Short mmCIF file of C-alpha atoms and ligand atoms in Angstrom, two decimals:
data_model
loop_
_atom_site.label_atom_id
_atom_site.label_comp_id
_atom_site.label_asym_id
_atom_site.label_seq_id
_atom_site.Cartn_x
_atom_site.Cartn_y
_atom_site.Cartn_z
CA MET A 153 38.33 98.60 7.80
CA LYS A 154 41.85 99.95 7.37
CA ILE A 155 43.08 100.62 3.84
CA VAL A 156 46.68 99.77 3.02
CA LEU A 157 48.37 101.19 -0.06
CA GLN A 158 51.60 99.50 -1.15
CA ASN A 159 53.82 101.30 -3.67
CA LEU A 160 50.70 102.45 -5.47
CA THR A 161 51.43 104.22 -8.76
CA LYS A 162 49.24 105.39 -11.61
CA ARG A 163 50.68 106.56 -14.91
CA PHE A 164 48.70 107.98 -17.79
CA PRO A 165 50.09 108.27 -21.32
CA ASN A 166 51.04 111.87 -22.01
CA ARG A 167 48.88 113.34 -24.76
CA ASN A 168 50.98 116.48 -24.93
CA ARG A 169 53.50 115.72 -27.71
CA LYS A 170 55.89 118.42 -26.54
CA GLU A 171 56.41 116.69 -23.21
CA LYS A 172 58.13 113.36 -22.97
CA GLY A 173 57.13 110.47 -20.75
CA ASP A 174 53.95 109.58 -18.89
CA VAL A 175 51.93 111.70 -16.49
CA ILE A 176 52.49 110.19 -13.05
CA ALA A 177 49.20 111.01 -11.37
CA VAL A 178 49.97 109.02 -8.21
CA ASN A 179 53.60 108.27 -7.45
CA ASP A 180 54.57 105.35 -5.21
CA PHE A 181 52.06 105.80 -2.38
CA ASP A 182 52.90 103.64 0.56
CA PHE A 183 50.78 104.27 3.62
CA GLU A 184 47.89 103.07 5.72
CA ILE A 185 44.51 104.75 6.15
CA PRO A 186 43.44 103.90 9.70
CA ASP A 187 40.24 102.00 10.45
CA GLY A 188 37.09 103.94 11.30
CA LYS A 189 38.55 107.38 10.69
CA LEU A 190 37.60 110.29 8.49
CA VAL A 191 40.62 110.91 6.30
CA GLY A 192 41.02 114.02 4.14
CA LEU A 193 42.89 113.72 0.87
CA LEU A 194 44.08 117.24 0.27
CA GLY A 195 45.98 119.03 -2.46
CA PRO A 196 45.62 121.50 -5.32
CA SER A 197 43.63 120.65 -8.41
CA GLY A 198 45.39 118.10 -10.61
CA CYS A 199 47.57 116.61 -7.85
CA GLY A 200 46.06 113.12 -8.23
CA LYS A 201 43.36 113.02 -5.55
CA SER A 202 40.59 111.64 -7.76
CA THR A 203 42.95 109.16 -9.37
CA LEU A 204 43.89 107.81 -5.94
CA LEU A 205 40.24 107.63 -4.91
CA PHE A 206 39.29 105.83 -8.12
CA MET A 207 42.03 103.27 -7.55
CA ILE A 208 40.75 102.65 -4.02
CA CYS A 209 37.21 102.10 -5.30
CA GLY A 210 38.36 100.03 -8.29
CA LEU A 211 37.25 102.28 -11.15
CA GLN A 212 40.90 102.64 -12.15
CA ARG A 213 43.59 99.96 -12.22
CA PRO A 214 46.93 100.90 -10.67
CA SER A 215 49.98 100.82 -12.96
CA GLU A 216 51.93 99.37 -10.04
CA GLY A 217 51.38 98.45 -6.44
CA LYS A 218 48.70 96.87 -4.29
CA ILE A 219 45.64 97.86 -2.28
CA PHE A 220 44.39 96.00 0.79
CA PHE A 221 41.15 96.41 2.74
CA GLY A 222 42.09 95.05 6.14
CA GLU A 223 44.02 91.86 5.35
CA ASP A 224 42.27 91.27 1.99
CA GLU A 225 44.02 92.29 -1.18
CA VAL A 226 41.51 94.04 -3.45
CA THR A 227 43.84 95.31 -6.21
CA ASN A 228 42.10 93.21 -8.87
CA VAL A 229 38.64 92.99 -7.29
CA PRO A 230 35.98 94.77 -9.37
CA PRO A 231 34.38 97.84 -7.74
CA GLU A 232 31.01 96.19 -7.10
CA ASN A 233 32.68 93.48 -5.01
CA ARG A 234 34.86 95.75 -2.90
CA GLY A 235 32.18 96.95 -0.53
CA VAL A 236 32.76 100.60 -1.28
CA GLY A 237 30.27 103.46 -1.43
CA VAL A 238 31.24 106.38 -3.64
CA VAL A 239 29.90 109.93 -3.89
CA PHE A 240 31.03 111.83 -6.95
CA GLN A 241 31.47 115.56 -7.24
CA ASN A 242 28.46 115.95 -9.56
CA TYR A 243 26.30 113.53 -7.46
CA ALA A 244 25.45 111.43 -10.58
CA LEU A 245 21.83 110.85 -9.53
CA TYR A 246 19.41 109.27 -12.03
CA PRO A 247 17.16 112.18 -13.04
CA HIS A 248 14.17 110.01 -14.04
CA LEU A 249 14.11 108.08 -10.74
CA THR A 250 12.67 109.27 -7.43
CA VAL A 251 14.86 109.76 -4.39
CA LYS A 252 13.75 106.38 -3.05
CA GLN A 253 14.47 104.63 -6.36
CA ASN A 254 17.89 106.31 -6.54
CA ILE A 255 18.79 105.09 -3.07
CA ILE A 256 17.46 101.57 -3.72
CA PHE A 257 19.32 101.29 -7.03
CA PRO A 258 22.54 99.69 -5.71
CA LEU A 259 20.51 97.04 -3.89
CA GLN A 260 18.67 95.87 -7.00
CA ASN A 261 21.52 93.96 -8.59
CA LEU A 262 22.38 91.93 -5.49
CA LYS A 263 22.43 88.27 -6.44
CA GLY A 264 22.10 84.86 -4.79
CA ALA A 265 22.09 84.81 -1.01
CA ASP A 266 22.35 88.62 -0.86
CA LYS A 267 19.19 89.17 -2.92
CA LEU A 268 16.63 91.28 -1.05
CA THR A 269 12.84 91.43 -1.16
CA LYS A 270 11.18 94.70 -2.14
CA ALA A 271 10.21 95.32 1.49
CA GLU A 272 13.77 94.73 2.68
CA MET A 273 15.12 97.13 0.06
CA GLU A 274 12.64 99.81 1.10
CA GLU A 275 13.53 99.32 4.73
CA LYS A 276 17.24 99.73 4.01
CA ALA A 277 16.60 102.79 1.80
CA LEU A 278 14.59 104.40 4.57
CA GLU A 279 17.32 103.67 7.09
CA ALA A 280 19.94 105.34 4.84
CA ALA A 281 17.58 108.27 4.16
CA ARG A 282 17.06 108.77 7.91
CA LEU A 283 20.79 108.88 8.46
CA VAL A 284 21.09 111.86 6.11
CA GLN A 285 17.71 113.30 7.14
CA ILE A 286 15.87 113.17 3.82
CA GLU A 287 13.21 110.59 4.73
CA ASN A 288 10.49 113.13 3.91
CA LEU A 289 11.74 113.63 0.34
CA MET A 290 11.55 110.03 -0.85
CA ASP A 291 9.01 110.59 -3.65
CA ARG A 292 10.67 113.61 -5.26
CA LYS A 293 12.80 113.62 -8.38
CA PRO A 294 16.36 115.01 -8.21
CA ASN A 295 15.44 118.21 -10.10
CA GLU A 296 12.93 118.99 -7.35
CA LEU A 297 15.70 119.11 -4.75
CA SER A 298 18.23 121.73 -3.70
CA GLY A 299 21.94 121.05 -4.22
CA GLY A 300 22.37 120.14 -0.57
CA GLN A 301 19.45 117.71 -0.68
CA GLN A 302 20.79 116.08 -3.85
CA GLN A 303 24.11 115.68 -2.09
CA ARG A 304 22.38 113.87 0.78
CA VAL A 305 20.63 111.53 -1.65
CA ALA A 306 24.00 110.69 -3.18
CA ILE A 307 25.40 109.98 0.29
CA ALA A 308 22.38 107.83 1.21
CA ARG A 309 22.83 105.86 -2.01
CA ALA A 310 26.51 105.32 -1.19
CA LEU A 311 25.60 104.13 2.34
CA VAL A 312 22.66 101.86 1.55
CA LYS A 313 24.77 98.72 1.08
CA ARG A 314 26.60 99.41 4.34
CA PRO A 315 29.97 99.76 2.64
CA ARG A 316 33.25 98.88 4.32
CA VAL A 317 34.70 102.07 2.94
CA LEU A 318 33.04 105.36 1.99
CA LEU A 319 34.75 107.49 -0.66
CA LEU A 320 33.74 111.11 -1.26
CA ASP A 321 35.22 113.07 -4.18
CA GLU A 322 34.93 116.84 -3.54
CA PRO A 323 31.38 116.32 -2.27
CA LEU A 324 30.83 119.93 -1.23
CA SER A 325 32.19 121.82 -4.21
CA ASN A 326 28.79 122.42 -5.82
CA LEU A 327 27.23 123.90 -2.69
CA ASP A 328 27.08 127.54 -1.63
CA ALA A 329 29.20 128.71 1.30
CA ARG A 330 26.63 128.29 4.06
CA LEU A 331 25.51 124.89 2.86
CA ARG A 332 29.10 123.73 2.55
CA LEU A 333 29.65 124.52 6.19
CA GLN A 334 26.49 122.73 7.25
CA THR A 335 27.04 119.71 5.01
CA ARG A 336 30.60 119.20 6.14
CA GLU A 337 29.34 118.94 9.72
CA GLU A 338 26.79 116.41 8.47
CA ILE A 339 29.50 114.32 6.86
CA ARG A 340 31.39 114.36 10.14
CA ARG A 341 28.26 113.28 12.03
CA ILE A 342 27.38 110.50 9.58
CA GLN A 343 30.94 109.20 9.66
CA ARG A 344 30.89 109.15 13.48
CA GLU A 345 27.50 107.45 13.60
CA THR A 346 28.38 104.72 11.12
CA GLY A 347 32.08 104.34 12.00
CA ILE A 348 32.78 103.60 8.32
CA THR A 349 36.35 104.36 7.20
CA THR A 350 35.83 107.41 5.01
CA VAL A 351 38.13 109.10 2.53
CA PHE A 352 37.12 112.66 1.79
CA VAL A 353 38.77 114.39 -1.17
CA THR A 354 39.00 118.16 -1.21
CA HIS A 355 41.22 120.97 -2.47
CA ASP A 356 39.96 123.16 0.38
CA GLN A 357 42.35 122.99 3.31
CA GLU A 358 39.93 124.56 5.75
CA GLU A 359 37.31 121.94 4.95
CA ALA A 360 39.76 119.09 5.48
CA MET A 361 41.28 120.59 8.63
CA SER A 362 37.90 121.22 10.25
CA ILE A 363 36.35 117.75 10.01
CA CYS A 364 39.06 115.17 9.34
CA ASP A 365 40.84 112.97 11.89
CA VAL A 366 43.80 112.64 9.58
CA ILE A 367 44.86 114.62 6.53
CA VAL A 368 46.98 113.40 3.63
CA VAL A 369 48.61 116.28 1.76
CA MET A 370 49.60 115.64 -1.87
CA LYS A 371 51.40 117.67 -4.53
CA GLU A 372 51.85 116.65 -8.17
CA GLY A 373 51.20 112.99 -7.44
CA VAL A 374 53.65 112.86 -4.56
CA LEU A 375 52.68 112.40 -0.92
CA GLN A 376 53.91 115.30 1.19
CA GLN A 377 52.69 114.62 4.72
CA ILE A 378 50.17 112.59 6.73
CA GLY A 379 49.00 113.45 10.21
CA ARG A 380 46.36 114.96 12.44
CA PRO A 381 45.36 118.38 11.08
CA GLN A 382 46.83 120.34 13.99
CA GLU A 383 50.05 118.32 13.85
CA VAL A 384 50.52 119.04 10.14
CA TYR A 385 49.65 122.72 10.61
CA ASP A 386 52.11 123.13 13.48
CA ASN A 387 54.85 121.01 11.98
CA PRO A 388 54.75 121.11 8.19
CA VAL A 389 57.56 119.10 6.58
CA ASN A 390 58.16 121.65 3.84
CA LEU A 391 57.26 125.07 2.50
CA PHE A 392 54.53 123.69 0.23
CA VAL A 393 52.60 122.16 3.14
CA ALA A 394 53.16 125.27 5.28
CA LYS A 395 51.74 127.50 2.55
CA PHE A 396 48.88 125.16 1.69
CA LEU A 397 47.43 125.01 5.22
CA GLY A 398 46.00 127.97 7.11
CA THR A 399 43.75 131.00 6.53
CA PRO A 400 44.97 133.66 6.36
CA PRO A 401 48.02 131.96 4.85
CA ILE A 402 51.43 131.85 6.44
CA ASN A 403 53.59 134.98 5.82
CA ILE A 404 56.79 134.22 3.93
CA PHE A 405 60.00 136.26 4.20
CA ASP A 406 63.57 136.03 2.93
CA GLY A 407 65.83 135.71 5.94
CA VAL A 408 69.40 135.03 6.97
CA VAL A 409 70.72 133.09 9.94
CA LYS A 410 73.99 134.34 11.40
CA GLU A 411 75.55 134.14 14.85
CA ASN A 412 72.60 132.13 16.16
CA LYS A 413 70.13 134.84 15.24
CA LEU A 414 67.47 135.05 12.57
CA PHE A 415 67.60 138.25 10.55
CA ILE A 416 64.81 139.59 8.37
CA GLY A 417 66.32 142.55 6.57
CA GLU A 418 68.50 144.43 9.07
CA GLU A 419 66.53 143.29 12.10
CA ALA A 420 67.46 140.34 14.29
CA VAL A 421 63.91 139.11 14.92
CA LEU A 422 64.50 135.89 16.85
CA GLU A 423 67.16 133.75 18.52
CA ALA A 424 68.02 130.79 16.29
CA PRO A 425 70.47 128.67 18.25
CA GLY A 426 71.96 125.72 16.40
CA VAL A 427 70.63 126.65 12.95
CA SER A 428 73.37 126.56 10.32
CA GLU A 429 74.25 129.97 8.97
CA GLY A 430 73.03 131.18 5.59
CA GLU A 431 69.98 132.29 3.70
CA VAL A 432 66.64 130.77 4.70
CA VAL A 433 62.96 131.12 3.91
CA VAL A 434 61.03 132.23 6.98
CA GLY A 435 57.35 131.39 7.49
CA ILE A 436 55.47 133.27 10.20
CA ARG A 437 51.89 132.21 10.98
CA PRO A 438 49.49 135.17 11.32
CA GLU A 439 48.98 134.27 14.99
CA GLY A 440 52.75 134.33 15.55
CA PHE A 441 52.96 138.12 15.81
CA VAL A 442 52.59 139.95 19.11
CA LEU A 443 52.11 143.73 19.06
CA LYS A 444 54.98 145.25 21.01
CA GLU A 445 56.19 148.85 20.92
CA ASP A 446 59.86 147.92 21.18
CA GLY A 447 59.46 144.57 19.37
CA PRO A 448 62.35 143.43 17.17
CA MET A 449 60.43 143.28 13.89
CA SER A 450 58.96 146.31 12.17
CA CYS A 451 56.56 146.48 9.24
CA ASN A 452 54.95 149.27 7.23
CA LEU A 453 51.40 149.55 8.51
CA SER A 454 48.72 149.54 5.80
CA GLY A 455 45.61 149.16 7.90
CA VAL A 456 43.53 147.10 10.25
CA GLU A 457 40.68 144.75 9.34
CA VAL A 458 38.09 144.06 12.00
CA MET A 459 37.15 140.39 12.33
CA GLY A 460 35.10 140.59 15.55
CA ARG A 461 36.96 138.67 18.18
CA ASP A 462 40.26 139.36 16.43
CA ILE A 463 41.71 142.05 14.25
CA SER A 464 43.93 141.51 11.27
CA VAL A 465 46.82 143.94 11.08
CA VAL A 466 47.76 144.38 7.44
CA SER A 467 51.25 145.60 6.67
CA THR A 468 54.04 145.31 4.13
CA HIS A 469 57.70 144.42 4.47
CA PRO A 470 60.49 144.70 1.87
CA CYS A 471 61.61 141.11 2.57
CA ALA A 472 58.11 139.60 2.40
CA GLN A 473 57.13 137.37 -0.48
CA ASN A 474 53.43 138.01 0.22
CA ALA A 475 52.09 141.36 -1.04
CA ASN A 476 50.57 141.86 2.42
CA VAL A 477 51.78 140.63 5.78
CA ARG A 478 48.83 139.58 7.90
CA SER A 479 48.92 139.20 11.63
CA ILE A 480 45.95 138.13 13.72
CA ILE A 481 45.76 139.95 17.02
CA ASN A 482 43.17 139.89 19.79
CA ALA A 483 40.72 142.77 19.26
CA GLU A 484 41.39 144.06 22.77
CA ASN A 485 44.70 145.38 21.45
CA LYS A 486 44.57 148.82 19.95
CA VAL A 487 46.56 149.68 16.87
CA ASP A 488 47.26 153.32 16.13
CA THR A 489 46.42 153.46 12.41
CA GLU A 490 47.77 157.02 12.18
CA LYS A 491 51.29 155.62 12.46
CA ASP A 492 53.02 154.25 9.42
CA ARG A 493 55.11 151.65 11.27
CA VAL A 494 54.08 148.79 13.51
CA ARG A 495 56.39 146.65 15.65
CA PHE A 496 56.04 143.03 16.64
CA ALA A 497 57.64 140.40 18.81
CA LEU A 498 57.40 136.87 17.42
CA LYS A 499 56.21 133.64 19.05
CA PRO A 500 59.06 131.19 18.42
CA GLY A 501 56.73 128.18 17.86
CA LYS A 502 54.97 130.04 15.05
CA VAL A 503 58.13 130.90 13.13
CA LEU A 504 59.17 128.12 10.72
CA LEU A 505 62.42 127.99 8.76
CA PHE A 506 62.86 126.36 5.37
CA GLY A 507 65.76 125.70 3.03
CA LYS A 508 66.11 128.32 0.31
CA GLU A 509 66.58 125.87 -2.57
CA LYS A 510 64.28 122.95 -1.84
CA GLY A 511 61.93 124.37 0.77
CA GLU A 512 62.64 121.56 3.24
CA ARG A 513 61.95 122.30 6.88
CA LEU A 514 64.94 123.34 8.96
CA LEU A 515 64.81 122.60 12.67
P1 LIG B 78 42.74 115.93 -8.82
O1 LIG B 78 41.56 115.05 -8.54
O2 LIG B 78 43.67 116.08 -7.67
O3 LIG B 78 42.35 117.27 -9.37
P2 LIG B 78 43.31 113.98 -10.90
O4 LIG B 78 43.51 112.72 -10.13
O5 LIG B 78 42.00 114.15 -11.57
O6 LIG B 78 43.63 115.23 -9.96
O7 LIG B 78 44.45 114.11 -12.01
C1 LIG B 78 45.83 113.95 -11.72
C2 LIG B 78 46.64 114.07 -12.99
O8 LIG B 78 46.38 112.96 -13.85
C3 LIG B 78 46.33 115.30 -13.81
O9 LIG B 78 47.54 115.74 -14.39
C4 LIG B 78 45.38 114.79 -14.87
O10 LIG B 78 45.46 115.57 -16.05
C5 LIG B 78 45.88 113.38 -15.10
N1 LIG B 78 44.80 112.46 -15.49
C6 LIG B 78 43.73 112.12 -14.75
N2 LIG B 78 42.95 111.23 -15.40
C7 LIG B 78 43.54 111.01 -16.60
C8 LIG B 78 43.23 110.17 -17.73
N3 LIG B 78 42.16 109.38 -17.76
N4 LIG B 78 44.09 110.22 -18.78
C9 LIG B 78 45.18 110.99 -18.76
N5 LIG B 78 45.54 111.79 -17.74
C10 LIG B 78 44.73 111.80 -16.66
MG1 LIG B 79 39.52 115.48 -8.72
#
């Protein structure tokens, strides 16, 4: 089921008397979430992710605009009639009910032709439990489960009615690092197995990049970019998106373009044919540096961090906005840490230029 958002806006009254006007949590969103995909809604805390998710599920009414599921407009349809399954950040399980009763809960208020017998409900609950691999925990109470298991119960409960759309609001944020990794793979698997259009909210770019088919990057209620994770990483539309995606983060420098060359400090580090002259912001991905003794760019070497397959060369540069410049180099390369300078050549595709004032991408 594709989800279409048309000029979707949500304003909240501003409670801060010093500031005038409303808070625009979601500002004029106009895009389509493709059918059957896992879509990551990504942005820093407070950028409007939950608000958007709550409008899609019907818990919040838009101030303006429309929402369609496929061809059906659902803008004014109450949540229980939209065919959505929702998993909240805090799971929101009923503590006094068993796992089975928690999963069955959404089936109990089905009315009329949809009404199920007890046996049918149990069958459906078991099916959902199998999907998330908790069928052996059905008689436990939530407080007898680990965080990861509780999360699975919440997902099973969201899936039990076979929703048209599955909505997950920061579902991994209460899990420890190892479990996060494992559970995100699970979410990917469940989404593939069911084929349900799934919107996955997270502030963690790595999480979104690793499992989502499509990512939607937001900032302060405004859509920045939509695309496949690799596409957005390689071709960010602005400095915000470039900085938000990638670990270690992109290295940012003050630069100048003149005579078809890009200068960082005194050094002409790259050819820049056709770029208009003037000051620019330069982003260099960590994998964009190549160790080279007579390379055009030099940095002050601070040290080397071993990462196994790769090493991270840590250095500083007077024109860098980051405290440390990080370059990721294959571990087969040797860096002489006795030296206080290190020289690089740059991979042109990994060097991105942005406008100095507005941070827009320059091509
Ligand atoms: P995110 O989920 O990305 O962290 P939210 O959607 O929760 O962001 O919030 C977006 C903005 O809207 C924030 O500035 C937040 O303070 C504001 N906001 C969210 N819900 C309400 C509300 N019920 N009343 C007033 N302001 C709200
Ligand atoms: Mg939120």
